[in-house]
mmCIF file of C-alpha atoms in Angstrom:
data_model
loop_
_atom_site.group_PDB
_atom_site.id
_atom_site.type_symbol
_atom_site.label_atom_id
_atom_site.label_comp_id
_atom_site.label_asym_id
_atom_site.label_seq_id
_atom_site.Cartn_x
_atom_site.Cartn_y
_atom_site.Cartn_z
ATOM 1 C CA MET A 10 -18.670 -21.359 -1.612
ATOM 2 C CA GLU A 11 -18.256 -17.658 -1.876
ATOM 3 C CA PRO A 12 -15.499 -16.178 -4.440
ATOM 4 C CA LEU A 13 -12.488 -14.416 -3.152
ATOM 5 C CA THR A 14 -12.644 -10.642 -3.088
ATOM 6 C CA GLU A 15 -9.885 -10.375 -5.565
ATOM 7 C CA HIS A 16 -12.380 -12.060 -7.993
ATOM 8 C CA ARG A 17 -15.085 -9.437 -7.374
ATOM 9 C CA PRO A 18 -15.065 -5.940 -9.030
ATOM 10 C CA VAL A 19 -14.207 -3.371 -6.134
ATOM 11 C CA ASN A 20 -14.017 0.244 -6.761
ATOM 12 C CA GLY A 21 -10.970 2.038 -5.370
ATOM 13 C CA PRO A 22 -10.607 5.317 -3.921
ATOM 14 C CA VAL A 23 -12.581 8.087 -5.835
ATOM 15 C CA VAL A 24 -10.086 10.746 -7.416
ATOM 16 C CA TYR A 25 -10.384 13.680 -9.718
ATOM 17 C CA GLY A 26 -7.672 14.676 -12.134
ATOM 18 C CA PHE A 27 -6.539 18.179 -12.660
ATOM 19 C CA LEU A 28 -4.707 19.558 -15.802
ATOM 20 C CA ARG A 29 -3.474 22.950 -16.865
ATOM 21 C CA LEU A 30 -3.532 22.837 -20.714
ATOM 22 C CA VAL A 31 -2.655 26.309 -22.204
ATOM 23 C CA ARG A 32 -2.061 26.148 -25.920
ATOM 24 C CA VAL A 33 -1.597 22.378 -25.981
ATOM 25 C CA SER A 34 -2.450 20.153 -28.879
ATOM 26 C CA ARG A 35 -5.304 17.660 -28.804
ATOM 27 C CA ALA A 36 -2.825 14.748 -28.934
ATOM 28 C CA ARG A 37 -0.967 16.129 -25.896
ATOM 29 C CA GLN A 38 -4.310 16.453 -23.944
ATOM 30 C CA ASP A 39 -5.475 12.992 -24.895
ATOM 31 C CA ALA A 40 -1.892 11.498 -23.759
ATOM 32 C CA LEU A 41 -2.062 13.356 -20.392
ATOM 33 C CA VAL A 42 -5.562 12.155 -19.788
ATOM 34 C CA ALA A 43 -4.569 8.742 -20.718
ATOM 35 C CA SER A 44 -1.694 8.812 -18.358
ATOM 36 C CA LEU A 45 -3.841 9.977 -15.488
ATOM 37 C CA ALA A 46 -6.214 6.963 -16.243
ATOM 38 C CA GLU A 47 -3.397 4.443 -16.512
ATOM 39 C CA TYR A 48 -1.952 5.721 -13.263
ATOM 40 C CA CYS A 49 -5.332 5.486 -11.589
ATOM 41 C CA ARG A 50 -5.887 1.908 -13.059
ATOM 42 C CA SER A 51 -2.445 0.764 -11.850
ATOM 43 C CA HIS A 52 -2.964 1.995 -8.493
ATOM 44 C CA GLU A 53 -6.637 0.815 -7.965
ATOM 45 C CA LEU A 54 -8.063 4.463 -8.015
ATOM 46 C CA GLN A 55 -11.211 5.374 -9.504
ATOM 47 C CA LEU A 56 -10.643 8.303 -11.857
ATOM 48 C CA SER A 57 -14.144 9.923 -11.885
ATOM 49 C CA GLY A 58 -13.418 13.052 -13.899
ATOM 50 C CA VAL A 59 -10.881 15.471 -15.141
ATOM 51 C CA PHE A 60 -10.973 18.995 -14.673
ATOM 52 C CA THR A 61 -9.000 21.008 -17.150
ATOM 53 C CA ASP A 62 -7.607 24.774 -16.771
ATOM 54 C CA ARG A 63 -7.195 26.290 -20.132
ATOM 55 C CA ASP A 64 -6.819 30.017 -19.142
ATOM 56 C CA ALA A 65 -3.198 31.207 -18.621
ATOM 57 C CA ALA A 66 -4.448 34.308 -16.773
ATOM 58 C CA ALA A 67 -6.616 32.544 -14.394
ATOM 59 C CA GLY A 68 -5.898 33.055 -10.779
ATOM 60 C CA PRO A 69 -6.121 30.571 -8.043
ATOM 61 C CA ALA A 70 -10.020 30.526 -8.313
ATOM 62 C CA SER A 71 -10.418 29.599 -11.854
ATOM 63 C CA ALA A 72 -13.799 27.967 -13.100
ATOM 64 C CA ALA A 73 -12.013 24.601 -13.478
ATOM 65 C CA PHE A 74 -10.440 24.768 -10.072
ATOM 66 C CA THR A 75 -13.614 25.969 -8.372
ATOM 67 C CA GLY A 76 -15.470 22.870 -9.979
ATOM 68 C CA LEU A 77 -12.762 20.664 -8.476
ATOM 69 C CA LEU A 78 -13.133 22.065 -5.118
ATOM 70 C CA ASP A 79 -16.941 21.349 -5.392
ATOM 71 C CA VAL A 80 -16.447 17.830 -6.027
ATOM 72 C CA LEU A 81 -14.014 17.412 -3.265
ATOM 73 C CA ALA A 82 -16.665 18.260 -0.941
ATOM 74 C CA LEU A 83 -18.429 15.200 -1.957
ATOM 75 C CA PRO A 84 -18.395 12.145 0.301
ATOM 76 C CA ASP A 85 -15.795 9.467 -0.181
ATOM 77 C CA VAL A 86 -13.631 11.656 -2.462
ATOM 78 C CA TYR A 87 -9.876 10.648 -1.833
ATOM 79 C CA GLY A 88 -7.947 13.310 -3.591
ATOM 80 C CA VAL A 89 -6.818 14.860 -6.765
ATOM 81 C CA VAL A 90 -4.264 13.436 -9.415
ATOM 82 C CA ALA A 91 -2.139 15.493 -11.715
ATOM 83 C CA PRO A 92 0.925 14.944 -13.764
ATOM 84 C CA ALA A 93 3.147 17.351 -11.898
ATOM 85 C CA MET A 94 2.728 20.269 -9.754
ATOM 86 C CA SER A 95 2.954 22.700 -12.580
ATOM 87 C CA HIS A 96 -0.504 21.560 -13.515
ATOM 88 C CA LEU A 97 -1.835 23.520 -10.669
ATOM 89 C CA GLY A 98 -0.401 26.709 -12.157
ATOM 90 C CA PRO A 99 2.648 28.915 -11.712
ATOM 91 C CA ARG A 100 4.517 28.487 -8.487
ATOM 92 C CA ALA A 101 2.497 30.928 -6.238
ATOM 93 C CA ILE A 102 -0.876 29.712 -7.590
ATOM 94 C CA ALA A 103 0.281 25.960 -7.452
ATOM 95 C CA THR A 104 1.036 26.494 -3.707
ATOM 96 C CA GLU A 105 -2.214 28.090 -2.955
ATOM 97 C CA ARG A 106 -4.145 25.463 -4.745
ATOM 98 C CA GLY A 107 -2.343 22.788 -3.050
ATOM 99 C CA ARG A 108 -3.310 24.366 0.284
ATOM 100 C CA ARG A 109 -6.928 24.623 -0.847
ATOM 101 C CA ILE A 110 -6.826 21.021 -1.812
ATOM 102 C CA GLU A 111 -5.455 19.830 1.613
ATOM 103 C CA ALA A 112 -7.761 22.147 3.596
ATOM 104 C CA ALA A 113 -10.711 20.253 1.745
ATOM 105 C CA GLY A 114 -9.505 17.141 3.478
ATOM 106 C CA SER A 115 -8.155 15.622 0.216
ATOM 107 C CA ARG A 116 -4.691 14.297 -1.031
ATOM 108 C CA LEU A 117 -2.745 15.834 -3.931
ATOM 109 C CA LEU A 118 -1.203 12.845 -5.982
ATOM 110 C CA LEU A 119 1.503 13.861 -8.416
ATOM 111 C CA VAL A 120 2.552 11.516 -11.069
ATOM 112 C CA ARG A 121 5.904 13.129 -11.455
ATOM 113 C CA GLN A 122 7.777 14.811 -8.605
ATOM 114 C CA PRO A 123 9.980 17.974 -8.975
ATOM 115 C CA ARG A 124 13.513 17.216 -9.966
ATOM 116 C CA PRO A 125 15.938 18.111 -7.445
ATOM 117 C CA THR A 126 18.081 21.228 -8.152
ATOM 118 C CA HIS A 127 21.135 19.335 -7.152
ATOM 119 C CA PRO A 128 22.487 15.762 -7.625
ATOM 120 C CA SER A 129 21.664 13.499 -4.836
ATOM 121 C CA VAL A 130 24.621 12.749 -2.473
ATOM 122 C CA PRO A 131 24.472 9.882 0.108
ATOM 123 C CA GLY A 132 23.842 11.451 3.416
ATOM 124 C CA SER A 133 22.495 14.717 2.082
ATOM 125 C CA SER A 134 19.051 15.982 3.043
ATOM 126 C CA PRO A 135 16.065 14.668 1.219
ATOM 127 C CA VAL A 136 14.388 16.555 -1.459
ATOM 128 C CA ARG A 137 11.666 18.789 0.164
ATOM 129 C CA ARG A 138 8.280 18.234 -1.232
ATOM 130 C CA HIS A 139 5.044 20.290 -1.165
ATOM 131 C CA PRO A 140 3.182 19.308 2.066
ATOM 132 C CA GLY A 141 0.468 16.809 1.858
ATOM 133 C CA THR A 142 1.585 15.623 -1.508
ATOM 134 C CA THR A 143 2.161 11.767 -2.065
ATOM 135 C CA ARG A 144 4.955 10.289 -4.035
ATOM 136 C CA VAL A 145 3.077 8.114 -6.558
ATOM 137 C CA LEU A 146 5.798 6.462 -8.677
ATOM 138 C CA ASP A 147 8.048 3.787 -7.044
ATOM 139 C CA ALA A 148 11.628 3.230 -7.899
ATOM 140 C CA GLU A 149 10.707 0.913 -10.744
ATOM 141 C CA SER A 150 8.506 3.373 -12.603
#
């Protein structure tokens, strides 16, 4: 008799991490990489690598982001996971990078969503999110 699928190792969708680490301690970097790995493990994603942007002055086409776009062109890559939108850079650069990730046919998964600028009121309009991003934390997280 054949074992059930749940008893076989199955690779989840392939994702790559992206971090923007300017003047960050090694301990903080290790913690961020560990949080991406844990997120991917708990959501059955295969974290295949992490690209790190360390240049504060880098524009939308930094070496790390260009490398990320290159791997997004590989077959069977599902998307990019980042701790928050701020890891894609300052707002204008982050918006452009998010657009380029989507144009590559990939999903942008954010571990932490932006905080609303005002308290939620029942019946008010929902918080606007960057197009194409996916909320990755459920209410229990």
